[in-house]
Coordinates of C-alpha atoms and ligand atoms in Angstrom, one line a residue:
X1 CA 81.0 -167.8 20.7
X2 CA 83.6 -168.6 18.0
X3 CA 86.0 -165.7 18.9
X4 CA 88.7 -167.0 21.1
X5 CA 92.3 -165.9 21.6
X6 CA 93.5 -168.9 19.5
X7 CA 91.1 -168.1 16.6
X8 CA 91.9 -164.3 16.8
X9 CA 95.7 -164.9 16.4
X10 CA 96.6 -164.0 12.9
X11 CA 92.9 -163.5 11.9
X12 CA 91.1 -160.7 10.2
X13 CA 88.1 -159.3 12.0
X14 CA 85.1 -157.7 10.1
X15 CA 82.6 -155.0 11.1
X16 CA 79.3 -155.9 12.7
X17 CA 76.5 -154.2 10.9
X18 CA 72.8 -155.1 10.8
X19 CA 73.3 -158.3 12.6
X20 CA 76.1 -159.6 10.3
X21 CA 79.9 -159.6 10.1
X22 CA 80.7 -157.6 7.0
X23 CA 83.9 -156.5 5.2
X24 CA 84.7 -152.8 5.2
X25 CA 83.7 -151.2 1.8
X26 CA 87.2 -150.0 1.1
X27 CA 88.8 -153.3 2.2
X28 CA 91.2 -151.8 4.7
X29 CA 92.5 -153.5 7.8
X30 CA 95.0 -152.5 10.5
X31 CA 96.8 -154.6 13.1
X32 CA 96.2 -154.8 16.8
X33 CA 99.3 -155.2 18.9
X34 CA 100.1 -157.5 21.9
X35 CA 101.4 -155.3 24.7
X36 CA 103.6 -158.0 26.1
X37 CA 105.6 -158.4 22.9
X38 CA 104.8 -155.3 20.9
X39 CA 103.9 -157.7 17.9
X40 CA 100.8 -157.6 15.8
X41 CA 98.4 -160.4 16.7
X42 CA 95.2 -159.9 14.6
X43 CA 93.8 -157.4 12.1
X44 CA 90.6 -155.6 12.3
X45 CA 88.6 -153.6 9.8
X46 CA 89.0 -149.9 9.3
X47 CA 85.5 -148.6 8.9
X48 CA 85.3 -145.5 6.6
X49 CA 82.5 -143.0 6.5
X50 CA 80.4 -145.2 4.2
X51 CA 80.6 -148.1 6.7
X52 CA 79.7 -145.8 9.6
X53 CA 76.8 -144.6 7.5
X54 CA 75.6 -148.2 6.9
X55 CA 75.8 -148.9 10.6
X56 CA 73.8 -145.8 11.6
X57 CA 71.2 -146.4 8.9
X58 CA 70.8 -150.0 10.1
X59 CA 70.4 -148.7 13.7
X60 CA 67.8 -146.1 12.5
X61 CA 65.9 -148.8 10.7
X62 CA 66.0 -151.1 13.7
X63 CA 64.6 -148.4 15.8
X64 CA 61.5 -148.2 13.6
X65 CA 61.3 -152.0 13.0
X66 CA 58.4 -153.8 14.7
X67 CA 61.0 -156.4 15.9
X68 CA 62.3 -153.8 18.3
X69 CA 59.7 -151.0 18.6
X70 CA 56.8 -153.3 19.2
X71 CA 58.6 -155.6 21.5
X72 CA 57.2 -155.4 25.0
X73 CA 59.5 -153.9 27.7
X74 CA 59.6 -157.2 29.6
X75 CA 60.8 -159.0 26.5
X76 CA 63.4 -156.4 25.9
X77 CA 64.6 -156.7 29.5
X78 CA 64.9 -160.5 29.0
X79 CA 67.1 -160.0 25.9
X80 CA 69.4 -157.7 27.9
X81 CA 69.5 -160.2 30.8
X82 CA 70.3 -163.0 28.3
X83 CA 73.2 -161.1 26.9
X84 CA 74.6 -160.8 30.4
X85 CA 74.1 -164.6 31.0
X86 CA 76.0 -165.3 27.8
X87 CA 78.8 -163.0 29.0
X88 CA 79.0 -165.1 32.1
X89 CA 79.0 -168.3 30.1
X90 CA 82.0 -167.0 28.1
X91 CA 83.7 -165.0 30.9
X92 CA 87.0 -166.9 30.6
X93 CA 87.4 -166.4 26.9
X94 CA 86.4 -162.7 27.1
X95 CA 88.8 -162.2 29.9
X96 CA 91.6 -163.8 27.9
X97 CA 90.8 -161.7 24.9
X98 CA 90.9 -158.4 26.8
X99 CA 94.1 -159.5 28.6
X100 CA 95.8 -160.2 25.3
X101 CA 94.5 -157.0 23.7
X102 CA 95.3 -154.4 26.4
X103 CA 97.7 -156.2 28.8
X104 CA 95.5 -156.0 31.8
X105 CA 95.8 -158.8 34.4
X106 CA 94.0 -162.0 33.5
X107 CA 92.9 -162.5 37.1
X108 CA 91.4 -158.9 37.1
X109 CA 89.7 -159.4 33.8
X110 CA 88.2 -162.7 34.9
X111 CA 86.7 -161.0 38.0
X112 CA 85.4 -158.2 35.8
X113 CA 83.8 -160.6 33.3
X114 CA 82.1 -162.5 36.1
X115 CA 80.8 -159.2 37.7
X116 CA 79.5 -157.7 34.4
X117 CA 76.5 -160.0 34.1
X118 CA 75.1 -158.6 37.4
X119 CA 75.1 -155.2 35.8
X120 CA 73.2 -156.5 32.8
X121 CA 70.7 -158.0 35.2
X122 CA 70.3 -154.7 37.0
X123 CA 69.8 -152.7 33.9
X124 CA 67.6 -155.3 32.3
X125 CA 65.2 -154.7 35.2
X126 CA 64.9 -151.0 34.1
X127 CA 63.2 -152.0 30.9
X128 CA 59.7 -152.0 32.5
X129 CA 60.3 -149.2 34.9
X130 CA 60.5 -146.3 32.5
X131 CA 57.7 -144.3 34.1
X132 CA 56.3 -140.9 33.1
X133 CA 54.2 -138.7 35.3
X134 CA 50.9 -136.9 35.3
X135 CA 50.7 -133.1 35.7
X136 CA 47.8 -131.5 37.5
X137 CA 47.0 -128.6 35.1
X138 CA 44.5 -125.9 36.0
X139 CA 41.9 -127.2 33.6
X140 CA 38.9 -129.5 33.9
X141 CA 38.5 -132.6 31.8
X142 CA 42.1 -132.5 30.7
X143 CA 44.9 -135.1 31.1
X144 CA 48.4 -133.8 30.8
X145 CA 51.2 -136.3 31.1
X146 CA 54.9 -136.8 30.4
X147 CA 55.9 -140.0 28.9
X148 CA 59.5 -141.3 28.5
X149 CA 60.6 -142.8 25.3
X150 CA 63.9 -144.0 23.8
X151 CA 66.2 -141.2 22.4
X152 CA 67.1 -143.0 19.2
X153 CA 70.4 -144.1 17.8
X154 CA 73.1 -143.8 20.4
X155 CA 76.8 -143.7 19.4
X156 CA 79.2 -145.0 21.9
X157 CA 83.0 -144.4 21.8
X158 CA 84.9 -146.5 24.3
X159 CA 88.6 -146.6 25.3
X160 CA 91.0 -149.5 25.4
X161 CA 91.2 -149.9 29.2
X162 CA 88.4 -152.5 30.2
X163 CA 86.3 -152.1 27.0
X164 CA 83.5 -154.4 28.0
X165 CA 83.1 -153.0 31.4
X166 CA 83.1 -149.5 30.1
X167 CA 80.5 -150.5 27.4
X168 CA 78.2 -152.4 29.8
X169 CA 77.4 -149.4 32.0
X170 CA 75.9 -147.6 29.0
X171 CA 75.0 -150.4 26.5
X172 CA 72.8 -152.4 28.9
X173 CA 70.5 -149.5 30.0
X174 CA 70.4 -148.1 26.5
X175 CA 69.1 -151.4 25.1
X176 CA 66.8 -151.9 28.0
X177 CA 65.2 -148.6 27.4
X178 CA 64.7 -149.4 23.7
X179 CA 67.5 -147.4 22.0
X180 CA 69.6 -148.7 19.2
X181 CA 73.4 -148.5 19.4
X182 CA 76.6 -148.1 17.2
X183 CA 79.8 -148.8 19.2
X184 CA 83.2 -147.8 18.1
X185 CA 85.8 -149.5 20.4
X186 CA 89.4 -148.3 20.5
X187 CA 91.7 -149.4 17.8
X188 CA 93.9 -150.7 20.6
X189 CA 91.3 -153.2 22.0
X190 CA 88.5 -154.0 19.6
X191 CA 88.3 -157.8 19.9
X192 CA 86.1 -158.2 23.0
X193 CA 83.4 -155.8 21.6
X194 CA 83.3 -157.9 18.4
X195 CA 83.0 -161.0 20.5
X196 CA 80.1 -159.4 22.3
X197 CA 78.4 -158.9 18.9
X198 CA 78.4 -162.6 18.4
X199 CA 76.8 -163.0 21.8
X200 CA 74.2 -160.4 20.8
X201 CA 73.2 -162.6 17.9
X202 CA 73.0 -165.6 20.2
X203 CA 70.9 -163.6 22.7
X204 CA 68.3 -162.9 20.0
X205 CA 68.9 -159.1 19.8
X206 CA 67.4 -158.1 16.4
X207 CA 69.7 -157.1 13.6
X208 CA 70.6 -153.4 13.6
X209 CA 69.9 -152.9 17.3
X210 CA 73.6 -153.3 18.2
X211 CA 76.3 -152.5 15.6
X212 CA 80.1 -152.3 15.9
X213 CA 82.3 -150.3 13.7
X214 CA 86.1 -150.7 14.3
X215 CA 88.8 -148.4 13.2
X216 CA 90.8 -145.4 14.5
X217 CA 89.5 -142.3 16.2
X218 CA 90.4 -139.8 13.5
X219 CA 88.6 -141.7 10.7
X220 CA 85.9 -144.0 12.1
X221 CA 85.3 -142.1 15.4
X222 CA 85.0 -138.7 13.6
X223 CA 82.6 -140.1 10.9
X224 CA 80.4 -141.5 13.7
X225 CA 80.4 -138.3 15.8
X226 CA 79.6 -136.1 12.7
X227 CA 76.8 -138.4 11.5
X228 CA 73.5 -136.5 11.5
X229 CA 71.5 -139.7 12.2
X230 CA 72.9 -140.1 15.7
X231 CA 70.7 -138.8 18.6
X232 CA 73.2 -139.0 21.4
X233 CA 76.9 -139.5 21.9
X234 CA 78.4 -141.4 24.8
X235 CA 82.1 -141.0 25.0
X236 CA 84.7 -142.3 27.4
X237 CA 88.3 -141.2 26.8
X238 CA 90.6 -138.2 27.0
X239 CA 89.5 -134.7 27.6
X240 CA 91.0 -133.5 24.3
X241 CA 89.0 -136.0 22.3
X242 CA 85.9 -135.2 24.4
X243 CA 86.2 -131.6 23.2
X244 CA 86.3 -132.6 19.6
X245 CA 83.3 -134.8 20.0
X246 CA 81.3 -132.2 21.9
X247 CA 82.0 -129.7 19.1
X248 CA 80.8 -132.2 16.5
X249 CA 77.6 -132.8 18.6
X250 CA 77.1 -129.1 18.8
X251 CA 76.9 -128.9 15.0
X252 CA 74.2 -131.6 15.0
X253 CA 72.5 -130.2 18.1
X254 CA 72.6 -133.5 19.9
X255 CA 73.5 -134.2 23.6
X256 CA 76.5 -135.9 24.8
X257 CA 77.6 -137.9 27.8
X258 CA 81.3 -137.4 28.6
X259 CA 83.4 -139.5 30.9
X260 CA 86.8 -137.9 30.6
X261 CA 90.2 -137.8 32.3
X262 CA 91.2 -137.2 35.9
X263 CA 93.9 -136.2 38.2
X264 CA 92.3 -137.4 41.4
X265 CA 93.5 -136.3 44.8
X266 CA 94.1 -139.1 47.4
X267 CA 94.4 -137.6 50.9
X268 CA 95.9 -139.3 54.0
X269 CA 95.4 -137.7 57.5
X270 CA 97.7 -138.5 60.4
X271 CA 95.1 -140.3 62.5
X272 CA 95.0 -143.3 60.2
X273 CA 96.4 -146.8 60.3
X274 CA 99.4 -146.2 57.9
X275 CA 99.5 -149.7 56.5
X276 CA 95.8 -149.6 55.5
X277 CA 96.1 -146.1 53.9
X278 CA 99.3 -147.2 52.0
X279 CA 97.4 -150.2 50.6
X280 CA 94.6 -147.8 49.6
X281 CA 97.0 -145.4 47.9
X282 CA 98.9 -148.3 46.1
X283 CA 95.7 -149.8 44.8
X284 CA 94.4 -146.4 43.8
X285 CA 97.3 -145.6 41.6
X286 CA 99.0 -148.8 40.6
X287 CA 96.0 -151.1 39.9
X288 CA 95.8 -151.6 36.1
X289 CA 99.2 -150.0 35.8
X290 CA 97.6 -146.7 36.6
X291 CA 95.5 -146.9 33.4
X292 CA 92.2 -146.1 35.1
X293 CA 90.4 -142.8 34.8
X294 CA 90.0 -142.5 38.6
X295 CA 93.6 -143.2 39.4
X296 CA 94.6 -141.4 42.6
X297 CA 97.6 -139.8 41.1
X298 CA 98.1 -136.9 43.5
X299 CA 98.6 -138.0 47.0
X300 CA 98.4 -135.4 49.8
X301 CA 99.7 -136.5 53.2
X302 CA 99.3 -134.6 56.5
X303 CA 102.7 -133.2 57.5
X304 CA 103.2 -135.0 60.9
X305 CA 103.2 -138.4 59.2
X306 CA 104.6 -137.4 55.8
X307 CA 108.1 -138.9 56.2
X308 CA 106.8 -142.2 57.8
X309 CA 104.1 -142.5 55.2
X310 CA 106.4 -142.0 52.3
X311 CA 108.8 -144.6 53.7
X312 CA 106.0 -147.1 54.0
X313 CA 104.6 -146.3 50.5
X314 CA 108.0 -146.7 48.9
X315 CA 108.6 -150.0 50.7
X316 CA 105.2 -151.3 49.6
X317 CA 105.7 -150.0 46.0
X318 CA 109.0 -151.9 45.7
X319 CA 107.1 -155.2 46.5
X320 CA 104.6 -154.6 43.7
X321 CA 105.4 -157.4 41.2
X322 CA 105.6 -156.3 37.5
X323 CA 105.1 -159.2 35.2
X324 CA 103.2 -161.0 32.5
X325 CA 99.5 -160.2 32.7
X326 CA 98.5 -163.9 32.5
X327 CA 100.7 -165.0 35.5
X328 CA 98.9 -165.4 38.8
X329 CA 101.5 -163.7 40.9
X330 CA 101.7 -160.5 38.8
X331 CA 100.5 -157.3 40.4
X332 CA 100.9 -155.1 37.4
X333 CA 101.2 -155.9 33.7
X334 CA 102.4 -153.8 30.8
X335 CA 101.0 -150.5 29.6
X336 CA 98.5 -151.0 26.8
X337 CA 100.3 -149.0 24.1
X338 CA 103.8 -148.1 23.1
X339 CA 102.7 -144.4 23.1
X340 CA 101.5 -144.8 26.7
X341 CA 104.9 -146.0 27.8
X342 CA 106.6 -143.1 26.1
X343 CA 104.2 -140.7 27.9
X344 CA 104.9 -142.2 31.2
X345 CA 108.7 -141.9 30.7
X346 CA 108.3 -138.4 29.6
X347 CA 106.3 -137.3 32.6
X348 CA 108.6 -139.0 35.1
X349 CA 111.6 -137.3 33.4
X350 CA 109.9 -134.0 33.5
X351 CA 108.9 -134.4 37.2
X352 CA 112.5 -135.1 38.2
X353 CA 113.8 -132.1 36.1
X354 CA 111.2 -129.9 37.9
X355 CA 112.5 -130.9 41.3
X356 CA 110.5 -134.0 42.4
X357 CA 112.5 -136.7 44.1
X358 CA 112.4 -140.2 42.5
X359 CA 111.7 -142.4 45.5
X360 CA 110.7 -145.6 43.8
X361 CA 110.5 -147.1 40.3
X362 CA 111.0 -144.6 37.5
X363 CA 112.3 -147.1 34.8
X364 CA 111.5 -150.2 32.8
X365 CA 111.9 -153.4 34.7
X366 CA 115.4 -155.1 34.4
X367 CA 113.9 -158.6 33.9
X368 CA 115.0 -159.6 30.3
X369 CA 111.8 -161.6 29.9
X370 CA 109.8 -158.3 30.0
X371 CA 112.2 -156.4 27.7
X372 CA 110.0 -156.5 24.6
X373 CA 106.8 -155.5 26.3
X374 CA 105.6 -152.0 27.3
X375 CA 106.3 -152.5 31.0
X376 CA 107.1 -149.8 33.5
X377 CA 107.9 -149.9 37.2
X378 CA 105.4 -148.4 39.7
X379 CA 106.8 -145.0 40.5
X380 CA 106.7 -142.7 43.5
X381 CA 107.8 -139.1 43.1
X382 CA 108.0 -137.1 46.4
X383 CA 108.5 -133.4 47.0
X384 CA 106.0 -132.8 44.3
X385 CA 103.9 -129.7 43.9
X386 CA 100.9 -128.6 41.8
X387 CA 103.1 -126.5 39.5
X388 CA 105.0 -129.5 38.2
X389 CA 103.7 -130.7 34.8
X390 CA 103.3 -134.3 36.0
X391 CA 101.0 -133.2 38.8
X392 CA 98.7 -131.2 36.4
X393 CA 98.4 -133.5 33.4
X394 CA 96.7 -136.9 33.3
X395 CA 99.5 -139.4 32.8
X396 CA 97.4 -142.6 32.8
X397 CA 100.2 -144.7 34.1
X398 CA 101.7 -146.0 37.4
X399 CA 103.0 -142.7 38.7
X400 CA 102.1 -141.0 41.9
X401 CA 103.2 -137.6 43.1
X402 CA 103.3 -137.1 46.9
X403 CA 103.2 -133.8 48.8
X404 CA 102.6 -132.7 52.4
X405 CA 99.9 -130.4 53.6
X406 CA 99.2 -128.8 57.1
X407 CA 95.7 -127.6 57.4
X408 CA 92.4 -128.7 56.0
X409 CA 91.9 -125.4 54.3
X410 CA 95.3 -125.7 52.5
X411 CA 94.4 -129.3 51.5
X412 CA 91.1 -128.3 49.9
X413 CA 92.8 -125.5 47.9
X414 CA 95.6 -127.9 46.8
X415 CA 93.2 -130.8 45.9
X416 CA 90.8 -128.6 43.9
X417 CA 93.7 -126.9 42.1
X418 CA 93.2 -129.0 38.9
X419 CA 91.2 -128.8 35.7
X420 CA 89.8 -132.2 36.5
X421 CA 87.0 -133.4 38.9
X422 CA 86.4 -137.1 38.5
X423 CA 87.2 -138.8 41.8
X424 CA 88.8 -138.3 45.2
X425 CA 89.7 -140.3 48.2
X426 CA 90.4 -139.5 51.9
X427 CA 91.8 -141.6 54.8
X428 CA 90.8 -140.4 58.3
X429 CA 89.1 -141.7 61.4
X430 CA 87.5 -138.2 61.9
X431 CA 84.1 -138.5 60.4
X432 CA 83.4 -134.7 60.7
X433 CA 86.5 -134.0 58.7
X434 CA 85.6 -136.7 56.1
X435 CA 82.2 -135.0 55.6
X436 CA 83.7 -131.5 55.3
X437 CA 86.0 -132.9 52.6
X438 CA 83.1 -134.6 50.8
X439 CA 81.3 -131.2 50.9
X440 CA 84.2 -129.1 49.6
X441 CA 86.0 -131.3 47.1
X442 CA 85.2 -130.7 43.4
X443 CA 84.9 -134.3 42.3
X444 CA 82.1 -136.5 41.1
X445 CA 83.0 -139.3 43.5
X446 CA 84.3 -139.2 47.1
X447 CA 85.7 -142.3 48.7
X448 CA 86.2 -142.3 52.4
X449 CA 88.5 -144.9 53.8
X450 CA 88.4 -146.9 50.5
X451 CA 89.2 -146.3 46.9
X452 CA 88.1 -147.5 43.5
X453 CA 85.1 -149.1 45.1
X454 CA 82.6 -148.8 42.2
X455 CA 79.0 -150.0 42.0
X456 CA 76.7 -150.0 39.0
X457 CA 73.8 -149.1 41.3
X458 CA 75.3 -145.7 42.1
X459 CA 75.5 -142.8 39.5
X460 CA 79.0 -141.6 38.8
X461 CA 80.6 -139.1 36.5
X462 CA 82.8 -136.1 36.4
X463 CA 82.9 -132.4 37.2
X464 CA 84.9 -129.7 35.5
X465 CA 86.9 -131.0 32.6
X466 CA 86.3 -134.6 33.7
X467 CA 83.0 -134.5 31.9
X468 CA 79.3 -134.4 32.4
X469 CA 76.4 -136.8 32.5
X470 CA 76.0 -139.8 34.9
X471 CA 76.4 -143.5 34.5
X472 CA 74.9 -146.2 36.7
X473 CA 71.9 -146.2 39.0
X474 CA 68.5 -145.0 38.0
X475 CA 70.0 -141.8 36.7
X476 CA 70.7 -143.6 33.4
X477 CA 67.0 -143.9 32.7
X478 CA 66.9 -140.1 32.3
X479 CA 70.2 -140.1 30.4
X480 CA 68.9 -142.5 27.8
X481 CA 65.3 -141.5 27.4
X482 CA 63.6 -138.3 26.4
X483 CA 60.4 -136.8 27.7
X484 CA 57.3 -136.2 25.6
X485 CA 54.4 -134.1 26.9
X486 CA 51.0 -135.4 25.9
X487 CA 47.8 -133.3 26.5
X488 CA 44.3 -134.9 26.1
X489 CA 41.1 -132.9 26.4
X490 CA 38.2 -135.3 27.2
X491 CA 35.5 -132.6 27.7
X492 CA 34.1 -133.5 24.2
X493 CA 34.0 -129.8 23.2
X494 CA 36.4 -127.5 21.6
X495 CA 36.2 -123.9 23.2
X496 CA 35.6 -121.0 20.8
X497 CA 39.2 -119.9 20.2
X498 CA 38.3 -116.3 20.2
X499 CA 36.5 -116.2 23.5
X500 CA 39.0 -115.3 26.2
X501 CA 37.7 -116.1 29.7
X502 CA 39.2 -114.1 32.6
X503 CA 39.5 -115.7 36.0
Ligands
NDP1 P1 91.3 -141.1 23.5 O1 90.4 -140.0 23.9 O2 92.3 -140.9 22.4 O3 90.4 -142.3 22.9 C1 89.2 -142.8 23.4 C2 88.3 -143.3 22.3 O4 88.1 -142.2 21.5 C3 89.0 -144.4 21.5 O5 88.0 -145.2 21.0 C4 89.5 -143.5 20.3 O6 89.7 -144.3 19.2 C5 88.4 -142.5 20.1 N1 88.8 -141.3 19.4 C6 90.0 -140.8 19.3 N2 90.0 -139.6 18.6 C7 88.7 -139.5 18.2 C8 88.0 -138.5 17.3 N3 88.6 -137.5 16.8 N4 86.7 -138.7 17.1 C9 86.1 -139.7 17.7 N5 86.6 -140.7 18.5 C10 88.0 -140.5 18.7 O7 91.9 -141.7 24.8 P2 92.9 -142.8 25.0 O8 92.7 -144.0 24.1 O9 94.2 -142.2 25.1 O10 92.4 -143.4 26.4 C11 92.9 -142.9 27.6 C12 92.1 -141.7 28.1 O11 90.7 -142.1 28.3 C13 92.6 -141.2 29.4 O12 92.8 -139.8 29.3 C14 91.6 -141.6 30.4 O13 91.4 -140.8 31.5 C15 90.3 -141.6 29.6 N6 89.4 -142.6 30.3 C16 88.3 -142.0 30.9 C17 87.5 -142.9 31.6 C18 86.3 -142.4 32.4 O14 85.5 -143.2 32.7 N7 86.3 -141.1 32.7 C19 87.6 -144.4 31.5 C20 88.7 -144.8 30.7 C21 89.6 -143.9 30.1 P3 91.1 -144.9 18.8 O15 91.7 -145.4 20.1 O16 90.8 -146.0 17.9 O17 92.0 -143.9 18.2

């Protein structure tokens, strides 16, 4: 892989279409910014509608090419596995690229890049397990069966937080099943997806099977999600953008898979070990500076321990070290975008104005070494309630609102009082209570005495405005394939069509 942080610095990155890196037809490039300094560090191509069209056409041609269509499932699986092995071989470079592009911690990115290959291996194994079924119809000498086949060209739009991890969960099964793909990474973190394109060549993935069009959402993303040659859209991002894409998909009558925002409830009952629950809540909201879709941003604490819990949470929060994402002792790095920092500041201000108490954080760090970057201190707002704007909107930053509750019934009402339904967490030793919560909460994932514990073998996704469709596990085989019903009459005779036999 030629792409490294050193080579990216000051470089100009092209589009990846039909197995080659090519310049955008209009010759436009835009900068990507380093979140630790706010300075541009490389330029990437701005794909226009004509480039997107070329990428989709290449993916359509690849779908029909013998190189892909006539490849055995086992061979396809081996290619997907090989791509995963190459990610592992280049884990350190890829981790550095993502860290530089979106400001996430280098140690976290290293761990992620080393974990991603396992998921390629898992999905590679699906290549030869796409089974159909036989239907016993009420007719003699007739075989009626459903077979599963690839859907076609799948368009994937991914966000800037953990681009390769987000991409893997859909790209690996999509390829294993025999689809072809056009990816549009976020303009704020495109480099690792382009590096993956290089690895795709090395893995032997045929030209056109995997394409990357970089650019911004309004131009490149819109062109991709309006293109009539796409058979399915896979989107990860905000609920607002999800709505636009779903409406484009409606025009083309194609299905979508939507992984959208969240405002996840994180619940603490008074029977828990407070230190353990505090660690859970801190990791649920402050990991990745709160820039995770499952962030536990609304914390509900049972009234008898509310004061004690808040005190322990504030004390732990003050010990979270904000620093450079490449430093080993940093707990949280900068926000990925200047706009994200402004958004966080706005919501903290509005929370205080609406009556929440600022118990920790709430400002940019005082350290002059961090002054140029988009850093923000982990923030705890207490005396929060569901009417406050910061408790309703997804902030996507290191801000948690804490509020007390007294009964389970009240808790469920409060926790479900949100347009979102992505994830949830509960800390209690009472298993009956935990199971009642799991039954009643409107969220696609429920974590009991843990949080952010994700596995590619389980199927996850949202409810309500957090989206639809599932990722991970065997469910993806249904998501990325379509059924065809085949009927075979082996009686050797065609009945007289005008003779109707009554039973
Ligand atoms: P956006 O929805 O703005 O962007 C996500 C992706 O969509 C980016 O690639 C973006 O491109 C693209 N995009 C933007 N506008 C359009 C458009 N009109 N047509 C097609 N594509 C478009 O989200 P953010 O970048 O602000 O990311 C943060 C959001 O993503 C949060 O709300 C978060 O919850 C959500 N998210 C959800 C996850 C989940 O698994 N549920 C995971 C991660 C994030 P560009 O950036 O180039 O403009």
